[in-house]
Coordinates of C-alpha atoms and ligand atoms in Angstrom, one line a residue:
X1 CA -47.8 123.0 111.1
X2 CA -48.7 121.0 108.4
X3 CA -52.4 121.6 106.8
X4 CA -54.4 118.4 107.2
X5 CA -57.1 118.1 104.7
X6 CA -60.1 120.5 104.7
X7 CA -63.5 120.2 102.4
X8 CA -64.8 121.8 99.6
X9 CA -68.7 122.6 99.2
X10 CA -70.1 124.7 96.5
X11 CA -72.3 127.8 96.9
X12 CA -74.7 127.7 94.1
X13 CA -75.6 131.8 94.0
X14 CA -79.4 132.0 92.1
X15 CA -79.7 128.5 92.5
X16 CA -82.2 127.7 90.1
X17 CA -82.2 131.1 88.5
X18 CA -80.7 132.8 85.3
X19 CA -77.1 132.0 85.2
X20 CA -75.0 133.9 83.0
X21 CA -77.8 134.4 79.3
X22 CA -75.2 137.1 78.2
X23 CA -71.7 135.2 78.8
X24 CA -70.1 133.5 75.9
X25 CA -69.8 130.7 77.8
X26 CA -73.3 130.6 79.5
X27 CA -74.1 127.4 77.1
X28 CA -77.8 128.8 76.3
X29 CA -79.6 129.9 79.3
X30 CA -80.7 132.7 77.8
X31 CA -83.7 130.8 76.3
X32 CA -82.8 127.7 78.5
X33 CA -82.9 128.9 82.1
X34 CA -85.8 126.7 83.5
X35 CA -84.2 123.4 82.2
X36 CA -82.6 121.6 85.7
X37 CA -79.8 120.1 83.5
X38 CA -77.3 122.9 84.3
X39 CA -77.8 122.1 88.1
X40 CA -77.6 118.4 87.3
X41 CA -74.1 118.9 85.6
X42 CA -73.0 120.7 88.4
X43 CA -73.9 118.1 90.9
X44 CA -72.5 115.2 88.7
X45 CA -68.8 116.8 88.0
X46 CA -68.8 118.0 91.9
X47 CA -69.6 114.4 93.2
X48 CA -67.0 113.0 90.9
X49 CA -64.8 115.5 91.8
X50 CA -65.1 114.4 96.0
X51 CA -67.3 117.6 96.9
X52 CA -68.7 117.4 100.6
X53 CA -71.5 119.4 99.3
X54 CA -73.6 122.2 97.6
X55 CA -75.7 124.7 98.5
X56 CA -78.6 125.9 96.9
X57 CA -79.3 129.7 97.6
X58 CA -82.6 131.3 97.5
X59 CA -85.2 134.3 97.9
X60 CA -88.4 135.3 97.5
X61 CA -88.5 138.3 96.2
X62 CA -88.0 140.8 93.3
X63 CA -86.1 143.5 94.3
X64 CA -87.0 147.1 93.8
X65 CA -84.2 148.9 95.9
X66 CA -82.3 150.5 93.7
X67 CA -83.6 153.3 91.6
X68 CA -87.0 152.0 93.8
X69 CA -88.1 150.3 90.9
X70 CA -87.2 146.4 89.6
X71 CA -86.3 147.8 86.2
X72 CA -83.0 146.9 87.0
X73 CA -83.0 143.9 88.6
X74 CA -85.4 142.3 85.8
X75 CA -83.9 143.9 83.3
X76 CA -80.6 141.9 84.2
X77 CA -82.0 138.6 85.3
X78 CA -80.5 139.8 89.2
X79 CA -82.4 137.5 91.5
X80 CA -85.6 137.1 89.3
X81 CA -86.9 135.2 87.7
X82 CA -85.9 132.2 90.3
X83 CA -87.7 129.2 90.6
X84 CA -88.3 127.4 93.7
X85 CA -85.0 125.4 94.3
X86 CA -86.4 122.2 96.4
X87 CA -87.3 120.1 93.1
X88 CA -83.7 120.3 92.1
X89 CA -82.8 118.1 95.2
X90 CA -84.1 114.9 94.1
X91 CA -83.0 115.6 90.9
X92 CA -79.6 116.0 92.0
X93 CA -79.8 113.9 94.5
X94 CA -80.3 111.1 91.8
X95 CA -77.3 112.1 89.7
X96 CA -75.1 111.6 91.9
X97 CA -73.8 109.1 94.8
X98 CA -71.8 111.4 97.7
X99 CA -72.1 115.2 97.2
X100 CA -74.2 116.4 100.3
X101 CA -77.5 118.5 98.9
X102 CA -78.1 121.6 101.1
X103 CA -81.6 123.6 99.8
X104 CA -82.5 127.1 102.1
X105 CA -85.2 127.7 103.7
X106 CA -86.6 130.9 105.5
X107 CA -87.1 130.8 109.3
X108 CA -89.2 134.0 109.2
X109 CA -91.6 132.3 106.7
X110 CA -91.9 129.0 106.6
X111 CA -93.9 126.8 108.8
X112 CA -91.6 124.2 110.9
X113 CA -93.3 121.3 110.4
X114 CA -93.4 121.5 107.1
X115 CA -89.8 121.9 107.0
X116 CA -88.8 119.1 109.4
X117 CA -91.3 116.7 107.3
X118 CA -89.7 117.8 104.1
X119 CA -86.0 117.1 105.2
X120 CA -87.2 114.0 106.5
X121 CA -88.6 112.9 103.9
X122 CA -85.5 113.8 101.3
X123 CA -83.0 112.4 104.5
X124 CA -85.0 108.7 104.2
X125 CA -84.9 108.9 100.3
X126 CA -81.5 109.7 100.1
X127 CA -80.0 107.4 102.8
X128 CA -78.7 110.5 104.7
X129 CA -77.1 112.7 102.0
X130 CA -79.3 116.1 102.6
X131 CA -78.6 119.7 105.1
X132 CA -80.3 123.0 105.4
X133 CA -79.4 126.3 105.3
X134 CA -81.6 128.2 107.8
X135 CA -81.8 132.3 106.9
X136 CA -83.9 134.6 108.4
X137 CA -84.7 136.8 105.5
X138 CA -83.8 139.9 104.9
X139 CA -85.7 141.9 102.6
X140 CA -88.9 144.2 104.0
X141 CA -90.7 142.8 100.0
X142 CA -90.0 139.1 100.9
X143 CA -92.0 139.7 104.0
X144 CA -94.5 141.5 102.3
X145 CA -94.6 138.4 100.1
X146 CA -95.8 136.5 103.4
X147 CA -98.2 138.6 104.4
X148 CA -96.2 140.8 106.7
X149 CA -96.7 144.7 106.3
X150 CA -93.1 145.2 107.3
X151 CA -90.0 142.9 108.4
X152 CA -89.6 141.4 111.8
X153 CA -86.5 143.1 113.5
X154 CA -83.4 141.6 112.8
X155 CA -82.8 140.5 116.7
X156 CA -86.2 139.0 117.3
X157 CA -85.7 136.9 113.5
X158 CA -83.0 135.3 115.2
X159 CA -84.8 134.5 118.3
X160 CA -87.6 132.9 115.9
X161 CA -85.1 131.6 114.1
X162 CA -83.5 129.5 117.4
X163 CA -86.7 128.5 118.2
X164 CA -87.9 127.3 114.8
X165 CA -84.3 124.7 114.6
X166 CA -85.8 123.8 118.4
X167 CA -88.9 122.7 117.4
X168 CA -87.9 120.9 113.8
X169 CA -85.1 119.2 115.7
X170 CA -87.6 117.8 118.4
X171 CA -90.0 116.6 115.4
X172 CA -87.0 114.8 114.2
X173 CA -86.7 113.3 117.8
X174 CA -90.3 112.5 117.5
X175 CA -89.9 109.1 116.5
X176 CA -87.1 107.2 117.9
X177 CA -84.0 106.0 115.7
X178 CA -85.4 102.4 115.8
X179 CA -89.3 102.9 115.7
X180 CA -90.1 101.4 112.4
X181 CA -89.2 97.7 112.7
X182 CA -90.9 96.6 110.1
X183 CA -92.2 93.5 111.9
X184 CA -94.3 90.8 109.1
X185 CA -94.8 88.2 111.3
X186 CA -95.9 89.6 114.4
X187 CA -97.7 92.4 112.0
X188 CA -95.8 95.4 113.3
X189 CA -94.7 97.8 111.4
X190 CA -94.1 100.7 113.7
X191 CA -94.0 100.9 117.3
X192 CA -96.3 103.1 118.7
X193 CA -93.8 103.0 122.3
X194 CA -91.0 104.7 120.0
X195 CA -93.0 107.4 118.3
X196 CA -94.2 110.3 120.7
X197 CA -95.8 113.9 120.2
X198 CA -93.8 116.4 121.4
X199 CA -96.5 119.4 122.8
X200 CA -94.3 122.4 121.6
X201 CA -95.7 125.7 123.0
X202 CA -93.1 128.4 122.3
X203 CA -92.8 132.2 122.2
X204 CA -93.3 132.0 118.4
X205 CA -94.3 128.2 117.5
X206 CA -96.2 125.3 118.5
X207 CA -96.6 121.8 117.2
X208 CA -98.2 119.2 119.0
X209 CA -96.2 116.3 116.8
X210 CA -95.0 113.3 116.4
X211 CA -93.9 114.1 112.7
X212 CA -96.0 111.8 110.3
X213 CA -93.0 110.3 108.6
X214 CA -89.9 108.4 110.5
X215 CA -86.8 109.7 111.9
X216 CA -84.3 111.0 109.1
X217 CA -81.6 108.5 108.5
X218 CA -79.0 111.1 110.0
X219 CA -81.2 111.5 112.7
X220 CA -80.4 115.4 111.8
X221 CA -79.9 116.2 108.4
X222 CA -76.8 118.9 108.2
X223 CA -77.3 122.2 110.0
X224 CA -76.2 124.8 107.7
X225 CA -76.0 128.7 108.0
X226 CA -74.4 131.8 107.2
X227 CA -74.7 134.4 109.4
X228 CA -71.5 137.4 110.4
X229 CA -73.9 139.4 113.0
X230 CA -73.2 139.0 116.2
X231 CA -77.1 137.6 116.9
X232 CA -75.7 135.3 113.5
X233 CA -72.9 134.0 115.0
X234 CA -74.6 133.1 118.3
X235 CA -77.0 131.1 116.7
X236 CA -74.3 129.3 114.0
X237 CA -72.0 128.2 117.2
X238 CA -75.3 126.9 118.8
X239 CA -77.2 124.6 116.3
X240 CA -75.0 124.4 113.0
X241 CA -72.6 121.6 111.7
X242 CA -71.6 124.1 109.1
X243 CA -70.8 127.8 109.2
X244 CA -70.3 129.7 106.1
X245 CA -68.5 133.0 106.2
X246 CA -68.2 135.3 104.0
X247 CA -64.9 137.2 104.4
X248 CA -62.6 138.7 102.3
X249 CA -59.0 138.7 104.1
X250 CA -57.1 135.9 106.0
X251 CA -57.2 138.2 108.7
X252 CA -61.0 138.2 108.7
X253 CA -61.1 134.2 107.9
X254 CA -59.1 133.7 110.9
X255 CA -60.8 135.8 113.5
X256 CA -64.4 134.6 112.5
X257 CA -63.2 131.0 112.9
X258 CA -61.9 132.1 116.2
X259 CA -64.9 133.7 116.9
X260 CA -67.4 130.7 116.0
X261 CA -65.0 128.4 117.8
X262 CA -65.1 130.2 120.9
X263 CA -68.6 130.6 120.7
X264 CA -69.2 126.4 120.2
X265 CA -67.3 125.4 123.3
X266 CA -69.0 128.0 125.5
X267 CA -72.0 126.3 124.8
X268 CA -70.8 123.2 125.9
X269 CA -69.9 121.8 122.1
X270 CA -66.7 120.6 120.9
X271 CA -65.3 123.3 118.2
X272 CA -64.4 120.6 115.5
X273 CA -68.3 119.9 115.6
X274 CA -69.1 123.3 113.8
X275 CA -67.4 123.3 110.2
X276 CA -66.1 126.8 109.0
X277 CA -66.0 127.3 105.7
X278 CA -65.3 130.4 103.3
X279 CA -67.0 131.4 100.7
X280 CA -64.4 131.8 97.9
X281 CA -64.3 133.2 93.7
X282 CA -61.2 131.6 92.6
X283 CA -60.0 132.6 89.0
X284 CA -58.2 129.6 87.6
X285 CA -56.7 129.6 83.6
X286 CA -54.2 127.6 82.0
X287 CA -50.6 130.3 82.9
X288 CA -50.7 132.3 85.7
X289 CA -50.5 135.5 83.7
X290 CA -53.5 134.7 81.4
X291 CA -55.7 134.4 85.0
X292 CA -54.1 138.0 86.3
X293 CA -55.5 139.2 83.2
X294 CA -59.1 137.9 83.7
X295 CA -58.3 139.6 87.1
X296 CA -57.7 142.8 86.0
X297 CA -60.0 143.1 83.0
X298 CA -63.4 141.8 85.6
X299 CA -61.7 144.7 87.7
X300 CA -62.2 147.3 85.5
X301 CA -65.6 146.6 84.1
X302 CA -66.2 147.0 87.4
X303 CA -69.5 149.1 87.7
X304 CA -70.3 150.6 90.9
X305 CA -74.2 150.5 89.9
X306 CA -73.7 146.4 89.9
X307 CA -72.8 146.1 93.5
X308 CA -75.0 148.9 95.0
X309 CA -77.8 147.5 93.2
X310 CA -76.8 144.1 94.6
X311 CA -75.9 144.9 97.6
X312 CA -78.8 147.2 98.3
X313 CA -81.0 144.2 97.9
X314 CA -79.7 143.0 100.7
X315 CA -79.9 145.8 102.7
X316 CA -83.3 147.3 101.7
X317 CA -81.5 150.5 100.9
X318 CA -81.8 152.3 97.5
X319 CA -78.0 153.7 97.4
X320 CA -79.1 155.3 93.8
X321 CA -80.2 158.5 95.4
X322 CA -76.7 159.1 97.2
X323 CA -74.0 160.9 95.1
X324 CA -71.3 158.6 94.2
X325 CA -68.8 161.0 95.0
X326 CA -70.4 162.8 98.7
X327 CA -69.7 161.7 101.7
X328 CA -72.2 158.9 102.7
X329 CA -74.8 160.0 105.6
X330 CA -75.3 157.5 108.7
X331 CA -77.3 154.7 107.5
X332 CA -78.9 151.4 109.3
X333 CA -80.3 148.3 108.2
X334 CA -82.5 145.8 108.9
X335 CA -81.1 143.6 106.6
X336 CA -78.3 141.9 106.5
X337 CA -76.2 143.5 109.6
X338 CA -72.4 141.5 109.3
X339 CA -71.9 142.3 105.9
X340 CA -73.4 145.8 106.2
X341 CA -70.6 146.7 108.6
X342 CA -68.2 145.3 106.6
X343 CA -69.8 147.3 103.4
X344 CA -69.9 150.3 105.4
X345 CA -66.1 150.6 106.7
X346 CA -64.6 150.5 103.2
X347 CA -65.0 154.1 102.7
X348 CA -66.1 157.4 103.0
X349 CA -68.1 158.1 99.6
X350 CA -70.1 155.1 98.1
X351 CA -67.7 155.0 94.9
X352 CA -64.6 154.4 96.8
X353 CA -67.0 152.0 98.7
X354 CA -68.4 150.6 95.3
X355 CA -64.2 150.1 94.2
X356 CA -63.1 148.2 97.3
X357 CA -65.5 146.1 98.7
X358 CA -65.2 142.3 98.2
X359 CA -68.3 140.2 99.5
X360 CA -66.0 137.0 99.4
X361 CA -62.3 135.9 99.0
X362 CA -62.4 136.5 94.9
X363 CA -58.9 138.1 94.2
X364 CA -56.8 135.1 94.0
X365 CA -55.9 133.9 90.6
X366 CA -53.7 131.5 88.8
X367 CA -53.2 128.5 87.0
X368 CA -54.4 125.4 89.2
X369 CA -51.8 124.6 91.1
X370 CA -50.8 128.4 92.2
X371 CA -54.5 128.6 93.4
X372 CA -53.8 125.4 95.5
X373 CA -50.9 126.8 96.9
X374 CA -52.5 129.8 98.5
X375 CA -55.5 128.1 99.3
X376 CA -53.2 125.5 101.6
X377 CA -51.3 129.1 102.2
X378 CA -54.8 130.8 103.6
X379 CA -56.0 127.2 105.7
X380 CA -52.6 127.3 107.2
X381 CA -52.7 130.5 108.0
X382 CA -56.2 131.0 108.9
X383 CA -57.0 127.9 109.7
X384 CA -60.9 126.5 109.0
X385 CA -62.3 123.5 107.5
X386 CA -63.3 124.3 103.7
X387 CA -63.8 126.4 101.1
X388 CA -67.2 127.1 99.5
X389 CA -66.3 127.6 95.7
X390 CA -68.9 130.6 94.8
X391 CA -68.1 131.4 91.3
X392 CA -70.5 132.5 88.8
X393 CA -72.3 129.0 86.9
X394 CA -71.2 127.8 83.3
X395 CA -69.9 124.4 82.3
X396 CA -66.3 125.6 81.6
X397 CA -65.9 127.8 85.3
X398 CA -67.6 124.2 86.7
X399 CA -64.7 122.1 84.7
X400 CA -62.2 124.6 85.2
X401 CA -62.4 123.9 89.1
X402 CA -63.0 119.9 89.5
X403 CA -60.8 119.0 86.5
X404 CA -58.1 121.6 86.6
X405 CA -58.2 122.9 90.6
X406 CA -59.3 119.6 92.5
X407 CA -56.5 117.4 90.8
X408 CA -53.7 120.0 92.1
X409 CA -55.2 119.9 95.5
X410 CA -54.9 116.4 95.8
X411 CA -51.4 116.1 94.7
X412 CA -50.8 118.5 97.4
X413 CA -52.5 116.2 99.6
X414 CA -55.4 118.8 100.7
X415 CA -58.7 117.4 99.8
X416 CA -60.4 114.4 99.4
X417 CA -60.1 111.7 96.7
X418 CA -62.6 109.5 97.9
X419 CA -65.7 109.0 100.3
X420 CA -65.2 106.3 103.3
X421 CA -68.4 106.9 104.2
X422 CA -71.6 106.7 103.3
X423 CA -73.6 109.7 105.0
X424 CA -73.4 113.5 104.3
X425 CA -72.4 114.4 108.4
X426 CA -70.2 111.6 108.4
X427 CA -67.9 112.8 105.8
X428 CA -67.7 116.1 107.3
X429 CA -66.6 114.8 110.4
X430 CA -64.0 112.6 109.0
X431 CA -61.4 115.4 109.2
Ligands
FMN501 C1 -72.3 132.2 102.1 C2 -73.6 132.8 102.4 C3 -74.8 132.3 101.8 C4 -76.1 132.8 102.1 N1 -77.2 132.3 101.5 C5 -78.4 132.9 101.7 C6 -79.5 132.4 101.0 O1 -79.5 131.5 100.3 N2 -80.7 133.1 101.2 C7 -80.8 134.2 102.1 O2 -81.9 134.7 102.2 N3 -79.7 134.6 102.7 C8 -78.5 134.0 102.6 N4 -77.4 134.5 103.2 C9 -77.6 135.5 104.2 C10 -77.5 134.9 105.6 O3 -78.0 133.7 105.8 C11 -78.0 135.8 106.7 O4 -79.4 136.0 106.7 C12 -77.4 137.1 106.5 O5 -76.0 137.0 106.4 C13 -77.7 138.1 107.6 O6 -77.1 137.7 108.7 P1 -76.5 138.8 109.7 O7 -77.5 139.9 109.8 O8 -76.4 137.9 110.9 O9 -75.2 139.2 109.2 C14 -76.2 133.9 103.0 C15 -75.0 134.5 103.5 C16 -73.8 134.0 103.2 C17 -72.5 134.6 103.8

């Protein structure tokens, strides 16, 4: 069957963080990396380049997992410092005129209404053009950040974590689609009929409502989340417009899609409601040889210490006190649980776990339009509705991909060359 068109979003990894101060190609950050305008470039050469979207990751913590110290982690600019990602909306909102802006938020920590007045808000000032990335958090020093002496089990997060998109959807709902009219001569400019409280009592919130501001001009911004657990996946299939997985095999692309499809018409939602999109590292170069060898040379200065320290970030686990070599004892997280078993089944010592493991799809390499042949190659295979391009940020990866990769995927027909519409869920529904 012939691959209709799919979308491409971009996962902008330590959003507003240090990106690359010790590449050649890193453009300055080193003494640069508070100033927006790498962000900004991004959003502009995305949006001209027909992006649905990007999202902007975040944290709040500094790690201290491996070697139980954050020597490392500050030493190399991992994950602090980061700023607060939010303020880069407007910015980028600004600079551009389609690109959907997705900033994440933390349903462990952060209060609802807040959250559903501050989407609101950046909805109505951007004419519908903003998401959200729920997360539940995953790290024991982020909670500890809050307040929290320890982390809230990884099952009960996501029960919060349904009930937090509950209550910010209602306070959306507060105020009906057409309750500011705006009205001069009969002096009306709300009306009260059409804006209501909405007495929330849950298990773990309450607001009494209406939101103070007006319904968002999507009445929903985008849903967004990324989540392979089981408890994850229930709550991706139940709330989100986009799911983003992060897989490494067309195998595994094609059974999570399955999975969240499934999942979206048992409850009661048609599947092409809930994008799926992968989270993918392409390597593109002028020849295909001269990508291979960017391959195979970021292969072997592979260090195991990168990803363990990484990874154990993610799972509150300091692997630096296993031998690289032993087998690896039983462990458990209460971190992040999909990618953990994925981490976990790749081997029997942490180095051959260290050697194997790929978070994303990042092995595919080649000169633009050999990437957009396996890319069509994966979709038509897997099947799924984007790509989230996840590579690391400098001005010539950002170029190399909507100058060199997008063009070749529109020759072949598979992406966008222009927006119809005018709204962010609008274009993702368009195919
Ligand atoms: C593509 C992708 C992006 C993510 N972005 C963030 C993020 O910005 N912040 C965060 O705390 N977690 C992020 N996560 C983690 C997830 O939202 C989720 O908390 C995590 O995968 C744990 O889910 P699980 O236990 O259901 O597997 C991301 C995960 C993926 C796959």
């Amino acid at each position: 069957m012939a691959q209709s068109q799919f979308h491409l979003g971009w996962f902008l990894g330590n959003s507003y963080g240090v990106h690359g101060w010790l590449d050649q190609w890193g453009g300055g950050t080193a003494r640069n990396w508070s100033d927006p305008s790498l962000q900004i470039d991004l959003a502009r050469a995305i949006d001209r380049a027909c992006f649905d979207f990007v999202l902007l990751e975040d944290s709040s913590f500094v790690p201290d997992n491996y070697g139980s110290s954050m020597d490392f982690y500050l030493k190399r600019a991992s994950r602090a410092p980061k700023n607060d990602p939010l303020p880069l909306v407007p910015l980028m909102l600004q600079a551009t005129k389609h690109v959907g802006i997705v900033p994440t938020i933390s349903t462990s920590f952060y209060p609802p209404f807040l959250l559903a007045r501050l989407m609101a808000t950046l909805d109505l000032m951007s004419e519908g053009r903003v998401g959200c990335n729920f997360v539940t958090s995953t790290a024991e020093r982020a909670a500890q950040n809050f307040g929290l002496t320890e982390h809230i089990e990884h099952h009960t997060r996501y029960e919060m974590a349904d009930e937090f998109v509950e209550v910010v959807k209602q306070l959306w709902d507060s105020w009906e689609a057409d309750a500011v009219v705006a009205d001069e001569a009969g002096q009306m400019f709300a009306d009260p009929g059409k804006v209501q409280p909405i007495n929330f009592e849950g298990k773990f919130f309450s607001s009494r409502g209406p939101l103070n501001t007006a319904r968002p001009a999507q009445g929903h911004p985008v849903l967004v989340q990324a989540g392979g657990s089981p408890q994850g996946r229930a709550f991706a299939s139940k709330h989100m417009d986009v799911v983003m997985a992060a897989v490494s095999t067309v195998e595994e692309m094609k059974k999570f899609r399955e999975d969240i499809r499934a999942r979206a018409a048992a409850n009661g939602r048609d599947p092409d409601s809930c994008k799926v999109v992968y989270q993918f590292l392409p390597i593109v170069a002028e020849t295909d040889s001269q990508a291979q060898e960017i391959l195979a040379a970021r292969q072997a200065a592979k260090d195991p210490a990168d990803i363990l320290a990484a990874m154990g970030s993610i799972f509150d686990i300091d692997f630096s006190i296993y031998d690289l070599d032993a087998p690896l004892a039983e462990l458990t997280t209460n971190g992040q649980q999909g990618t953990f078993q994925r981490f976990m089944a790749m081997g029997n010592t942490l180095r051959e776990i260290a050697d194997s493991f790929h978070f994303a799809l990042d092995e595919v390499a080649g000169s633009p339009d050999t990437v957009a042949a396996q890319m069509q190659e994966m979709m038509e295979e897997a099947g799924g509705d984007g790509f989230l391009i996840a590579g690391d940020l400098n001005r010539r990866y950002v170029a190399e991909i909507t100058d060199g990769l997008v063009p070749a995927l529109q020759k072949r027909g598979l992406v966008r060359t222009g927006f119809s519409k005018t709204q962010f869920r609008e274009n993702l529904l368009e195919f």
